[in-house]
């Protein structure tokens, strides 16, 4: 059964009132889930009630004001470039008649995300990354795992990891073309639930549960549909596409076309047994919604829509196309050899619209047909084509036969960057009339399909030689080349900087001299160990990947005893004391002191210590700026070398060997 709007099939599947009370209050965005071992994890604790009370204070931040359009647009572009997310639309797909419709259209919510795009997206290797993959501006998808990590809280509030329950899921986000709505779909993968727990908890876990929903992070958007609760046993057999609508409030916008950007995410939390659960969310995906009234195919208009913003939109033309190959060759020359194009100028031309992977590559921006910019472009194009106005027999294009050829221009007249742009940064060429009309029709279908707004959206044009560029390569290459490139990741990195130098992988390919290399590395790493996936794509779209471990650590300055540095070597006391206080200082990447004892996961002497020792809970001494741990030293420690170890939440372990002596 498929149920829309996030409604459970029956009351038994809905969370209890107690579970609902554990969720973050309305208007609060839950914290980002921990990403560990290829799973997004919420947390659950049991143990000392006072410690649990402290651990389960309300978390998250209230919803924010709507995002600045410029800032959100730049943030989305940075993410797209960093993750090599490109949306390719082939001009060969364009219909030219009155019945032409935009690609990937979703005019009303279905019981499942649309095909064949969903299957194509989920089949991509990138879909099992933490950020998923943006197939195009209409559809995003992910294959990943999520669940809950369970901790037992010891006396004093120190949590000890017990285990986790996770499931594999698929998620899809599809923009509607008749409403300011992004439809978010979620489905568990039957049989994928994994109970990585001790025996006593493993038997109970199938009756515990997980609540799944989707939401957004600012006050100008909202969610339609309730979160879905099921026990882990039910999730393990559920094959339903659940969905929620992320809607955009156009009245909150003061931008042209009522543009607003929003961040949406999956929110989830566990429930059950004596564990107390905290809610968590996935990282945000940026979407853009608008109320532009000028998108139309035939007699159908599409006045409101939402699209995925974290992708670089491309229109593709092929030089081998019978429909528009001559236009593709013209654009290819204009992009790669602008000095060899008409009109002639003795200044260097800088013709935009080609994307190489550099965030600073200038794109194209659409203008309204009734604008002065559009008419100026047409006027300048005609002058260059006919050697009139500013152009003469030397600088203007040579004569051509108008009965069989058109004068084609690039960048297109529908763009800000057209022929009227300064410094003659454009090109004109005579091409067969039918090909020019075909290419122009494809362009018009494309700007509707990819929802390119006037004076706002940036898009690029890619020229291919009969091969698909959808794999992320340059779109050229040998169509018979099916062998992926070779890639070797740089060595694993351990650093105290949250922006470490990762190095670069080494690559090679059997055909192409160079390959495109990208990674999913974040701009700043969290403390702990993260996995970076490096990706190499050759010109034929063949892909190879490798992974690199990046471990970010606190700065640990060494052990102290009563103000004296102990060091990482044997240290002898004149007499064995009855108690000992050891201290150490931690700072973060900015050299600011860390003061919360919660960063200490465990402290212990070496294995099989003599009876009679105790270790008190770590405390932070604001006077010395150190954590201090007091421990008893029984007589059995005398004349023995003992190792004292502190484990931290960043995954590091620090030890000191003390050689106790008796006089």
PDB file of N, CA and C in Angstrom, residues 376-440:
ATOM      1  N   UNK A 376      18.348  44.936 -27.837  1.00  0.00           N
ATOM      2  CA  UNK A 376      19.709  45.403 -28.127  1.00  0.00           C
ATOM      3  C   UNK A 376      20.575  44.264 -28.650  1.00  0.00           C
ATOM      4  N   UNK A 377      20.400  43.075 -28.079  1.00  0.00           N
ATOM      5  CA  UNK A 377      21.131  41.906 -28.579  1.00  0.00           C
ATOM      6  C   UNK A 377      20.812  41.643 -30.047  1.00  0.00           C
ATOM      7  N   UNK A 378      19.517  41.706 -30.393  1.00  0.00           N
ATOM      8  CA  UNK A 378      19.110  41.440 -31.765  1.00  0.00           C
ATOM      9  C   UNK A 378      19.658  42.508 -32.721  1.00  0.00           C
ATOM     10  N   UNK A 379      19.628  43.742 -32.276  1.00  0.00           N
ATOM     11  CA  UNK A 379      20.139  44.834 -33.113  1.00  0.00           C
ATOM     12  C   UNK A 379      21.629  44.655 -33.377  1.00  0.00           C
ATOM     13  N   UNK A 380      22.405  44.309 -32.359  1.00  0.00           N
ATOM     14  CA  UNK A 380      23.850  44.144 -32.508  1.00  0.00           C
ATOM     15  C   UNK A 380      24.172  42.914 -33.344  1.00  0.00           C
ATOM     16  N   UNK A 381      23.403  41.852 -33.155  1.00  0.00           N
ATOM     17  CA  UNK A 381      23.618  40.629 -33.952  1.00  0.00           C
ATOM     18  C   UNK A 381      23.451  40.928 -35.444  1.00  0.00           C
ATOM     19  N   UNK A 382      22.365  41.603 -35.785  1.00  0.00           N
ATOM     20  CA  UNK A 382      22.102  41.902 -37.195  1.00  0.00           C
ATOM     21  C   UNK A 382      23.185  42.800 -37.789  1.00  0.00           C
ATOM     22  N   UNK A 383      23.664  43.737 -36.993  1.00  0.00           N
ATOM     23  CA  UNK A 383      24.724  44.622 -37.489  1.00  0.00           C
ATOM     24  C   UNK A 383      25.996  43.834 -37.790  1.00  0.00           C
ATOM     25  N   UNK A 384      26.387  42.917 -36.883  1.00  0.00           N
ATOM     26  CA  UNK A 384      27.597  42.120 -37.104  1.00  0.00           C
ATOM     27  C   UNK A 384      27.418  41.157 -38.274  1.00  0.00           C
ATOM     28  N   UNK A 385      26.198  40.615 -38.429  1.00  0.00           N
ATOM     29  CA  UNK A 385      25.941  39.673 -39.526  1.00  0.00           C
ATOM     30  C   UNK A 385      25.936  40.368 -40.883  1.00  0.00           C
ATOM     31  N   UNK A 386      25.492  41.639 -40.912  1.00  0.00           N
ATOM     32  CA  UNK A 386      25.300  42.342 -42.190  1.00  0.00           C
ATOM     33  C   UNK A 386      26.330  43.440 -42.438  1.00  0.00           C
ATOM     34  N   UNK A 387      27.348  43.538 -41.576  1.00  0.00           N
ATOM     35  CA  UNK A 387      28.415  44.541 -41.728  1.00  0.00           C
ATOM     36  C   UNK A 387      27.845  45.964 -41.764  1.00  0.00           C
ATOM     37  N   UNK A 388      26.965  46.233 -40.816  1.00  0.00           N
ATOM     38  CA  UNK A 388      26.405  47.578 -40.701  1.00  0.00           C
ATOM     39  C   UNK A 388      26.722  48.124 -39.319  1.00  0.00           C
ATOM     40  N   UNK A 389      26.357  49.384 -39.063  1.00  0.00           N
ATOM     41  CA  UNK A 389      26.610  49.988 -37.763  1.00  0.00           C
ATOM     42  C   UNK A 389      28.083  50.063 -37.467  1.00  0.00           C
ATOM     43  N   UNK A 390      28.516  49.426 -36.411  1.00  0.00           N
ATOM     44  CA  UNK A 390      29.917  49.470 -35.980  1.00  0.00           C
ATOM     45  C   UNK A 390      30.810  48.498 -36.755  1.00  0.00           C
ATOM     46  N   UNK A 391      30.242  47.742 -37.704  1.00  0.00           N
ATOM     47  CA  UNK A 391      31.004  46.676 -38.350  1.00  0.00           C
ATOM     48  C   UNK A 391      31.165  46.967 -39.837  1.00  0.00           C
ATOM     49  N   UNK A 392      32.382  46.700 -40.338  1.00  0.00           N
ATOM     50  CA  UNK A 392      32.667  46.949 -41.741  1.00  0.00           C
ATOM     51  C   UNK A 392      33.140  45.660 -42.404  1.00  0.00           C
ATOM     52  N   UNK A 393      33.708  45.797 -43.614  1.00  0.00           N
ATOM     53  CA  UNK A 393      34.133  44.622 -44.374  1.00  0.00           C
ATOM     54  C   UNK A 393      35.276  43.871 -43.709  1.00  0.00           C
ATOM     55  N   UNK A 394      35.970  44.508 -42.792  1.00  0.00           N
ATOM     56  CA  UNK A 394      37.070  43.841 -42.088  1.00  0.00           C
ATOM     57  C   UNK A 394      36.566  43.153 -40.829  1.00  0.00           C
ATOM     58  N   UNK A 395      35.726  43.841 -40.054  1.00  0.00           N
ATOM     59  CA  UNK A 395      35.324  43.313 -38.744  1.00  0.00           C
ATOM     60  C   UNK A 395      34.045  42.489 -38.804  1.00  0.00           C
ATOM     61  N   UNK A 396      33.130  42.769 -39.724  1.00  0.00           N
ATOM     62  CA  UNK A 396      31.855  42.067 -39.793  1.00  0.00           C
ATOM     63  C   UNK A 396      31.956  40.724 -40.470  1.00  0.00           C
ATOM     64  N   UNK A 397      30.899  39.909 -40.296  1.00  0.00           N
ATOM     65  CA  UNK A 397      30.878  38.567 -40.877  1.00  0.00           C
ATOM     66  C   UNK A 397      30.728  38.633 -42.394  1.00  0.00           C
ATOM     67  N   UNK A 398      31.391  37.764 -43.166  1.00  0.00           N
ATOM     68  CA  UNK A 398      31.260  37.751 -44.626  1.00  0.00           C
ATOM     69  C   UNK A 398      29.813  37.472 -45.041  1.00  0.00           C
ATOM     70  N   UNK A 399      29.428  37.873 -46.239  1.00  0.00           N
ATOM     71  CA  UNK A 399      28.060  37.655 -46.725  1.00  0.00           C
ATOM     72  C   UNK A 399      27.705  36.167 -46.765  1.00  0.00           C
ATOM     73  N   UNK A 400      26.400  35.849 -46.647  1.00  0.00           N
ATOM     74  CA  UNK A 400      25.908  34.474 -46.670  1.00  0.00           C
ATOM     75  C   UNK A 400      24.585  34.456 -47.422  1.00  0.00           C
ATOM     76  N   UNK A 401      24.133  33.284 -47.824  1.00  0.00           N
ATOM     77  CA  UNK A 401      22.894  33.130 -48.590  1.00  0.00           C
ATOM     78  C   UNK A 401      21.729  32.982 -47.631  1.00  0.00           C
ATOM     79  N   UNK A 402      20.896  33.988 -47.543  1.00  0.00           N
ATOM     80  CA  UNK A 402      19.795  33.983 -46.572  1.00  0.00           C
ATOM     81  C   UNK A 402      18.717  32.965 -46.908  1.00  0.00           C
ATOM     82  N   UNK A 403      18.689  32.482 -48.162  1.00  0.00           N
ATOM     83  CA  UNK A 403      17.679  31.485 -48.533  1.00  0.00           C
ATOM     84  C   UNK A 403      17.961  30.130 -47.894  1.00  0.00           C
ATOM     85  N   UNK A 404      19.220  29.862 -47.570  1.00  0.00           N
ATOM     86  CA  UNK A 404      19.593  28.551 -47.023  1.00  0.00           C
ATOM     87  C   UNK A 404      20.226  28.622 -45.640  1.00  0.00           C
ATOM     88  N   UNK A 405      20.669  29.828 -45.233  1.00  0.00           N
ATOM     89  CA  UNK A 405      21.398  29.939 -43.973  1.00  0.00           C
ATOM     90  C   UNK A 405      20.836  31.071 -43.098  1.00  0.00           C
ATOM     91  N   UNK A 406      21.028  30.890 -41.803  1.00  0.00           N
ATOM     92  CA  UNK A 406      20.739  31.928 -40.814  1.00  0.00           C
ATOM     93  C   UNK A 406      22.057  32.407 -40.219  1.00  0.00           C
ATOM     94  N   UNK A 407      22.013  33.603 -39.660  1.00  0.00           N
ATOM     95  CA  UNK A 407      23.167  34.094 -38.911  1.00  0.00           C
ATOM     96  C   UNK A 407      22.956  33.750 -37.440  1.00  0.00           C
ATOM     97  N   UNK A 408      23.689  32.768 -36.961  1.00  0.00           N
ATOM     98  CA  UNK A 408      23.569  32.278 -35.588  1.00  0.00           C
ATOM     99  C   UNK A 408      24.450  33.108 -34.662  1.00  0.00           C
ATOM    100  N   UNK A 409      23.990  33.371 -33.454  1.00  0.00           N
ATOM    101  CA  UNK A 409      24.791  34.119 -32.487  1.00  0.00           C
ATOM    102  C   UNK A 409      24.970  33.318 -31.196  1.00  0.00           C
ATOM    103  N   UNK A 410      26.103  33.520 -30.561  1.00  0.00           N
ATOM    104  CA  UNK A 410      26.391  32.946 -29.247  1.00  0.00           C
ATOM    105  C   UNK A 410      27.242  33.951 -28.481  1.00  0.00           C
ATOM    106  N   UNK A 411      26.927  34.255 -27.201  1.00  0.00           N
ATOM    107  CA  UNK A 411      25.798  33.759 -26.422  1.00  0.00           C
ATOM    108  C   UNK A 411      24.447  34.130 -27.024  1.00  0.00           C
ATOM    109  N   UNK A 412      23.410  33.393 -26.613  1.00  0.00           N
ATOM    110  CA  UNK A 412      22.090  33.523 -27.203  1.00  0.00           C
ATOM    111  C   UNK A 412      21.501  34.918 -26.967  1.00  0.00           C
ATOM    112  N   UNK A 413      20.618  35.317 -27.879  1.00  0.00           N
ATOM    113  CA  UNK A 413      19.987  36.639 -27.731  1.00  0.00           C
ATOM    114  C   UNK A 413      19.083  36.694 -26.501  1.00  0.00           C
ATOM    115  N   UNK A 414      18.673  35.531 -25.961  1.00  0.00           N
ATOM    116  CA  UNK A 414      17.803  35.523 -24.782  1.00  0.00           C
ATOM    117  C   UNK A 414      18.598  35.679 -23.490  1.00  0.00           C
ATOM    118  N   UNK A 415      19.904  35.994 -23.597  1.00  0.00           N
ATOM    119  CA  UNK A 415      20.730  36.102 -22.396  1.00  0.00           C
ATOM    120  C   UNK A 415      21.272  37.508 -22.207  1.00  0.00           C
ATOM    121  N   UNK A 416      21.557  37.823 -20.952  1.00  0.00           N
ATOM    122  CA  UNK A 416      22.195  39.096 -20.612  1.00  0.00           C
ATOM    123  C   UNK A 416      23.519  39.236 -21.356  1.00  0.00           C
ATOM    124  N   UNK A 417      24.195  38.118 -21.568  1.00  0.00           N
ATOM    125  CA  UNK A 417      25.534  38.119 -22.161  1.00  0.00           C
ATOM    126  C   UNK A 417      25.515  38.092 -23.687  1.00  0.00           C
ATOM    127  N   UNK A 418      24.369  38.386 -24.326  1.00  0.00           N
ATOM    128  CA  UNK A 418      24.253  38.327 -25.779  1.00  0.00           C
ATOM    129  C   UNK A 418      25.098  39.357 -26.501  1.00  0.00           C
ATOM    130  N   UNK A 419      24.794  39.591 -27.784  1.00  0.00           N
ATOM    131  CA  UNK A 419      25.646  40.404 -28.658  1.00  0.00           C
ATOM    132  C   UNK A 419      25.806  41.845 -28.188  1.00  0.00           C
ATOM    133  N   UNK A 420      24.856  42.349 -27.381  1.00  0.00           N
ATOM    134  CA  UNK A 420      24.947  43.736 -26.916  1.00  0.00           C
ATOM    135  C   UNK A 420      25.898  43.902 -25.742  1.00  0.00           C
ATOM    136  N   UNK A 421      26.489  42.804 -25.263  1.00  0.00           N
ATOM    137  CA  UNK A 421      27.433  42.924 -24.159  1.00  0.00           C
ATOM    138  C   UNK A 421      28.669  43.686 -24.623  1.00  0.00           C
ATOM    139  N   UNK A 422      29.393  44.350 -23.724  1.00  0.00           N
ATOM    140  CA  UNK A 422      30.535  45.173 -24.132  1.00  0.00           C
ATOM    141  C   UNK A 422      31.710  44.341 -24.668  1.00  0.00           C
ATOM    142  N   UNK A 423      32.614  45.023 -25.378  1.00  0.00           N
ATOM    143  CA  UNK A 423      33.884  44.453 -25.847  1.00  0.00           C
ATOM    144  C   UNK A 423      33.731  43.349 -26.887  1.00  0.00           C
ATOM    145  N   UNK A 424      32.583  43.262 -27.553  1.00  0.00           N
ATOM    146  CA  UNK A 424      32.373  42.278 -28.616  1.00  0.00           C
ATOM    147  C   UNK A 424      32.634  40.846 -28.126  1.00  0.00           C
ATOM    148  N   UNK A 425      32.189  40.530 -26.902  1.00  0.00           N
ATOM    149  CA  UNK A 425      32.388  39.187 -26.355  1.00  0.00           C
ATOM    150  C   UNK A 425      31.281  38.252 -26.836  1.00  0.00           C
ATOM    151  N   UNK A 426      31.142  38.160 -28.158  1.00  0.00           N
ATOM    152  CA  UNK A 426      30.140  37.277 -28.743  1.00  0.00           C
ATOM    153  C   UNK A 426      30.644  36.807 -30.102  1.00  0.00           C
ATOM    154  N   UNK A 427      29.910  35.877 -30.687  1.00  0.00           N
ATOM    155  CA  UNK A 427      30.309  35.323 -31.981  1.00  0.00           C
ATOM    156  C   UNK A 427      29.080  35.162 -32.869  1.00  0.00           C
ATOM    157  N   UNK A 428      29.264  35.381 -34.177  1.00  0.00           N
ATOM    158  CA  UNK A 428      28.214  35.102 -35.161  1.00  0.00           C
ATOM    159  C   UNK A 428      28.805  34.215 -36.258  1.00  0.00           C
ATOM    160  N   UNK A 429      27.954  33.364 -36.831  1.00  0.00           N
ATOM    161  CA  UNK A 429      28.382  32.473 -37.911  1.00  0.00           C
ATOM    162  C   UNK A 429      27.159  32.070 -38.723  1.00  0.00           C
ATOM    163  N   UNK A 430      27.341  31.917 -40.027  1.00  0.00           N
ATOM    164  CA  UNK A 430      26.275  31.428 -40.892  1.00  0.00           C
ATOM    165  C   UNK A 430      26.161  29.916 -40.752  1.00  0.00           C
ATOM    166  N   UNK A 431      24.958  29.437 -40.441  1.00  0.00           N
ATOM    167  CA  UNK A 431      24.707  28.000 -40.280  1.00  0.00           C
ATOM    168  C   UNK A 431      23.445  27.662 -41.071  1.00  0.00           C
ATOM    169  N   UNK A 432      23.262  26.384 -41.457  1.00  0.00           N
ATOM    170  CA  UNK A 432      22.040  26.009 -42.186  1.00  0.00           C
ATOM    171  C   UNK A 432      20.789  26.468 -41.446  1.00  0.00           C
ATOM    172  N   UNK A 433      19.878  27.018 -42.178  1.00  0.00           N
ATOM    173  CA  UNK A 433      18.673  27.600 -41.598  1.00  0.00           C
ATOM    174  C   UNK A 433      17.921  26.611 -40.712  1.00  0.00           C
ATOM    175  N   UNK A 434      17.729  25.386 -41.190  1.00  0.00           N
ATOM    176  CA  UNK A 434      16.955  24.399 -40.421  1.00  0.00           C
ATOM    177  C   UNK A 434      17.631  24.061 -39.097  1.00  0.00           C
ATOM    178  N   UNK A 435      18.976  24.003 -39.104  1.00  0.00           N
ATOM    179  CA  UNK A 435      19.690  23.670 -37.874  1.00  0.00           C
ATOM    180  C   UNK A 435      19.594  24.811 -36.858  1.00  0.00           C
ATOM    181  N   UNK A 436      19.654  26.040 -37.347  1.00  0.00           N
ATOM    182  CA  UNK A 436      19.539  27.167 -36.443  1.00  0.00           C
ATOM    183  C   UNK A 436      18.166  27.190 -35.776  1.00  0.00           C
ATOM    184  N   UNK A 437      17.115  26.914 -36.555  1.00  0.00           N
ATOM    185  CA  UNK A 437      15.765  26.905 -35.994  1.00  0.00           C
ATOM    186  C   UNK A 437      15.603  25.754 -34.993  1.00  0.00           C
ATOM    187  N   UNK A 438      16.175  24.578 -35.315  1.00  0.00           N
ATOM    188  CA  UNK A 438      16.096  23.427 -34.413  1.00  0.00           C
ATOM    189  C   UNK A 438      16.786  23.718 -33.082  1.00  0.00           C
ATOM    190  N   UNK A 439      17.990  24.286 -33.182  1.00  0.00           N
ATOM    191  CA  UNK A 439      18.735  24.596 -31.958  1.00  0.00           C
ATOM    192  C   UNK A 439      18.001  25.637 -31.121  1.00  0.00           C
ATOM    193  N   UNK A 440      17.411  26.633 -31.782  1.00  0.00           N
ATOM    194  CA  UNK A 440      16.661  27.653 -31.056  1.00  0.00           C
ATOM    195  C   UNK A 440      15.440  27.102 -30.369  1.00  0.00           C
TER     196      UNK A 440
END
